Amino acid sequence: RAADWQLDQPAWSGRLRITAKGSTAFIKLEDKSSGELFAQAPVEQFPGIAVEGVTDSSRYFVIRIEDGNGRRAFIGVGFVDRGDAFDFNVALQDHFKWVRQQRELARQAQDLEQGPKLDLGFKEGQTIKLNIANMKKKEGGTGSTRPRPAGPGGLSLLPPPPGGKSSSGERPAPLSTPAQLPGTPITDSLLSWPQPTAASAADVWGDFAKASG
């Protein structure tokens, strides 16, 4: 109980700092002017015997100080401001929360190292089967397409409709002059043919005139 202490005549007053080395926190009581160390209390777990709160106040605690030679003593410390006492508690809680997280990460890493490792290598004689039918289909579809010959002005020429009829259903007129298709030189001699000679009416009927009866 803090009420049993001589609060009006404290044996010492100064500055309190909390530092950490590894997993251990150190409560250091220092002179507020020179920074000289008055006493320190190593804390290996919290809550624990190294730091305990009193039953009748949230601003006073009992800490266990050590001198490094094996000697220990329990002393009472208190804060004038309640906010400083709150920060004192939070600083210790945050430190040991970090300690627990580090231990959990180390334990998980150790479990992964000791656990069975996944073997992704092929066993002797083991084979795998790959289905590449879709890949061949895609490659064949794109590779078999041939471009159509382009006509004048970059237009594609379509083959003539069956039956010699145009798309409109009318029969095309015969060519009166030689036509030249793109890409194929055609001369006049290729499309010329012998014209029948004009015959007289007498020659046409000559054989009938010579026939008897």
C-alpha positions as MATLAB code, in Angstrom:
seq = 'RAADWQLDQPAWSGRLRITAKGSTAFIKLEDKSSGELFAQAPVEQFPGIAVEGVTDSSRYFVIRIEDGNGRRAFIGVGFVDRGDAFDFNVALQDHFKWVRQQRELARQAQDLEQGPKLDLGFKEGQTIKLNIANMKKKEGGTGSTRPRPAGPGGLSLLPPPPGGKSSSGERPAPLSTPAQLPGTPITDSLLSWPQPTAASAADVWGDFAKASG';
ca = [
       0.000    0.000    0.000;
       1.378    3.367   -1.027;
      -0.423    4.966    1.914;
       2.061    3.241    4.250;
       4.998    5.039    2.659;
       6.317    8.450    3.636;
       5.109   10.152    0.480;
       5.763   13.658    1.805;
       9.466   12.888    2.372;
      10.799   10.704   -0.506;
      14.307    9.287   -0.020;
      15.251   10.164   -3.592;
      13.750   11.989   -6.601;
      15.036   12.043  -10.135;
      14.424   10.756  -13.654;
      13.242    7.315  -14.729;
      14.163    5.800  -18.113;
      13.407    2.408  -19.645;
      15.969    0.848  -21.975;
      16.223   -2.615  -23.494;
      19.011   -5.022  -24.389;
      17.828   -8.118  -26.157;
      14.735   -9.457  -24.421;
      15.526   -7.758  -21.082;
      14.205   -4.301  -20.183;
      16.034   -2.084  -17.689;
      14.344    0.478  -15.438;
      16.989    3.092  -14.724;
      16.747    5.728  -11.980;
      19.046    8.616  -12.876;
      19.873   12.050  -11.545;
      17.756   14.527  -13.464;
      20.594   17.045  -13.752;
      23.773   15.015  -14.311;
      22.230   11.747  -15.600;
      24.240    9.720  -13.052;
      22.783    6.263  -12.458;
      21.243    5.849   -9.014;
      19.833    2.334   -9.381;
      18.476    0.014  -12.056;
      16.047   -2.864  -12.135;
      16.353   -5.526  -14.876;
      12.961   -6.838  -15.992;
      12.873  -10.213  -17.744;
       9.085  -10.589  -17.834;
       6.064   -8.363  -17.296;
       3.951   -8.622  -15.279;
       6.324  -10.268  -12.849;
       8.141   -9.974   -9.566;
      10.516   -7.319  -10.925;
       7.683   -4.761  -11.263;
       4.448   -4.802   -9.257;
       1.718   -2.231   -8.829;
       0.365   -1.266   -5.411;
      -3.196   -1.967   -4.393;
      -4.321    1.550   -3.529;
      -2.926    3.692   -6.401;
      -2.161    3.531  -10.135;
       0.799    5.919   -9.797;
       2.997    3.815   -7.491;
       4.966    0.614   -8.068;
       7.401   -1.692   -6.313;
      10.516   -2.539   -8.364;
      13.390   -4.888   -7.650;
      16.741   -3.176   -8.110;
      20.093   -4.960   -8.513;
      23.651   -3.731   -8.204;
      25.271   -6.293  -10.514;
      27.008   -8.129   -7.670;
      24.044  -10.310   -6.749;
      22.510   -7.919   -4.210;
      18.841   -7.022   -4.639;
      16.397   -4.704   -2.906;
      12.730   -3.833   -3.303;
      11.943   -0.136   -3.376;
       8.767    1.851   -3.978;
       8.617    4.417   -6.781;
       5.827    6.784   -7.722;
       4.984    9.401  -10.333;
       3.591   12.841   -9.629;
       1.607   12.802  -12.887;
      -0.792    9.973  -13.662;
       0.048   10.177  -17.396;
       3.699    9.332  -16.665;
       2.595    6.237  -14.753;
       0.485    5.206  -17.745;
       3.434    5.645  -20.138;
       5.586    3.549  -17.778;
       3.131    0.650  -18.038;
       2.730    0.950  -21.805;
       6.492    1.007  -22.434;
       6.967   -2.267  -20.560;
       3.968   -3.880  -22.283;
       5.163   -2.898  -25.758;
       8.638   -4.276  -25.130;
       7.459   -7.698  -24.009;
       4.885   -7.834  -26.787;
       7.782   -7.438  -29.221;
       9.697  -10.170  -27.364;
       6.803  -12.609  -27.769;
       6.528  -11.850  -31.478;
      10.233  -12.496  -32.013;
      10.039  -15.804  -30.186;
       7.031  -16.875  -32.239;
       8.804  -16.031  -35.502;
      11.886  -17.970  -34.393;
       9.745  -20.983  -33.458;
       7.987  -20.966  -36.826;
      11.297  -20.764  -38.685;
      12.640  -23.702  -36.664;
       9.536  -25.774  -37.427;
       9.968  -25.139  -41.145;
      13.599  -26.259  -41.040;
      12.845  -29.417  -39.087;
       9.702  -30.326  -41.032;
       9.632  -32.516  -44.147;
      10.853  -30.728  -47.220;
       8.822  -30.835  -50.419;
      10.629  -32.833  -53.099;
       9.690  -31.569  -56.556;
      12.334  -33.556  -58.445;
      11.540  -36.374  -60.899;
      11.933  -39.901  -59.672;
      13.852  -42.418  -61.745;
      11.749  -43.418  -64.738;
       9.033  -40.896  -63.986;
       7.539  -39.097  -66.974;
       4.962  -36.394  -67.497;
       2.413  -35.886  -70.289;
       1.694  -32.490  -71.786;
      -1.479  -31.809  -73.765;
      -0.623  -29.334  -76.513;
      -3.607  -30.061  -78.839;
      -4.982  -26.580  -78.353;
      -1.611  -25.068  -79.115;
      -1.350  -26.977  -82.436;
      -4.884  -25.978  -83.367;
      -4.137  -22.324  -82.821;
      -0.872  -22.513  -84.727;
      -2.493  -24.384  -87.660;
      -5.405  -21.970  -87.859;
      -3.180  -18.966  -88.176;
      -0.560  -20.591  -90.426;
      -2.937  -22.097  -93.048;
      -4.574  -18.816  -93.946;
      -3.284  -17.462  -97.253;
      -3.746  -13.889  -98.344;
      -5.907  -13.331 -101.387;
      -4.375  -11.615 -104.386;
      -5.036   -7.930 -104.298;
      -6.572   -6.202 -107.265;
      -6.141   -2.648 -108.390;
      -6.355   -0.229 -105.536;
      -5.674   -2.895 -102.937;
      -9.063   -4.705 -103.400;
      -9.232   -8.491 -103.261;
     -10.433  -10.290 -106.386;
     -13.117  -12.893 -105.854;
     -13.485  -15.918 -108.192;
     -16.331  -15.719 -110.738;
     -19.635  -17.245 -109.651;
     -20.509  -20.705 -110.997;
     -22.388  -20.980 -114.240;
     -20.768  -17.949 -115.815;
     -23.261  -15.565 -114.258;
     -22.491  -12.427 -112.356;
     -23.683  -11.745 -108.854;
     -26.658   -9.814 -110.229;
     -27.891  -12.754 -112.334;
     -27.103  -11.145 -115.760;
     -24.814  -12.766 -118.320;
     -21.700  -10.652 -118.987;
     -21.259   -9.238 -122.468;
     -18.428  -10.678 -124.608;
     -15.196   -8.781 -124.642;
     -14.763   -6.701 -127.704;
     -11.210   -5.677 -126.928;
      -8.407   -7.612 -125.235;
      -8.503   -7.201 -121.495;
      -5.484   -7.280 -119.244;
      -5.726   -8.915 -115.820;
      -3.508   -7.672 -113.019;
      -0.255   -9.491 -112.800;
      -0.598  -11.253 -116.212;
       0.621   -9.362 -119.305;
      -1.666  -10.151 -122.248;
      -0.876   -9.027 -125.800;
      -3.224   -8.691 -128.730;
      -1.837  -11.836 -130.349;
      -2.971  -14.022 -127.437;
      -6.614  -13.108 -127.860;
      -6.672  -12.916 -131.710;
      -8.161  -15.709 -133.802;
      -8.620  -16.119 -137.576;
     -11.691  -14.367 -138.857;
     -13.817  -16.173 -141.467;
     -13.459  -14.751 -144.975;
     -16.485  -13.217 -146.540;
     -17.938  -15.507 -149.224;
     -20.236  -14.556 -152.061;
     -23.751  -15.861 -152.339;
     -22.744  -17.842 -155.454;
     -20.034  -19.722 -153.653;
     -22.401  -20.615 -150.845;
     -24.975  -22.140 -153.138;
     -22.457  -23.425 -155.755;
     -22.599  -27.061 -154.702;
     -26.403  -27.056 -154.789;
     -26.355  -25.500 -158.306;
     -24.118  -28.260 -159.650;
     -26.221  -31.005 -158.221;
     -28.550  -32.741 -160.684;
     -32.289  -32.498 -160.287;
];
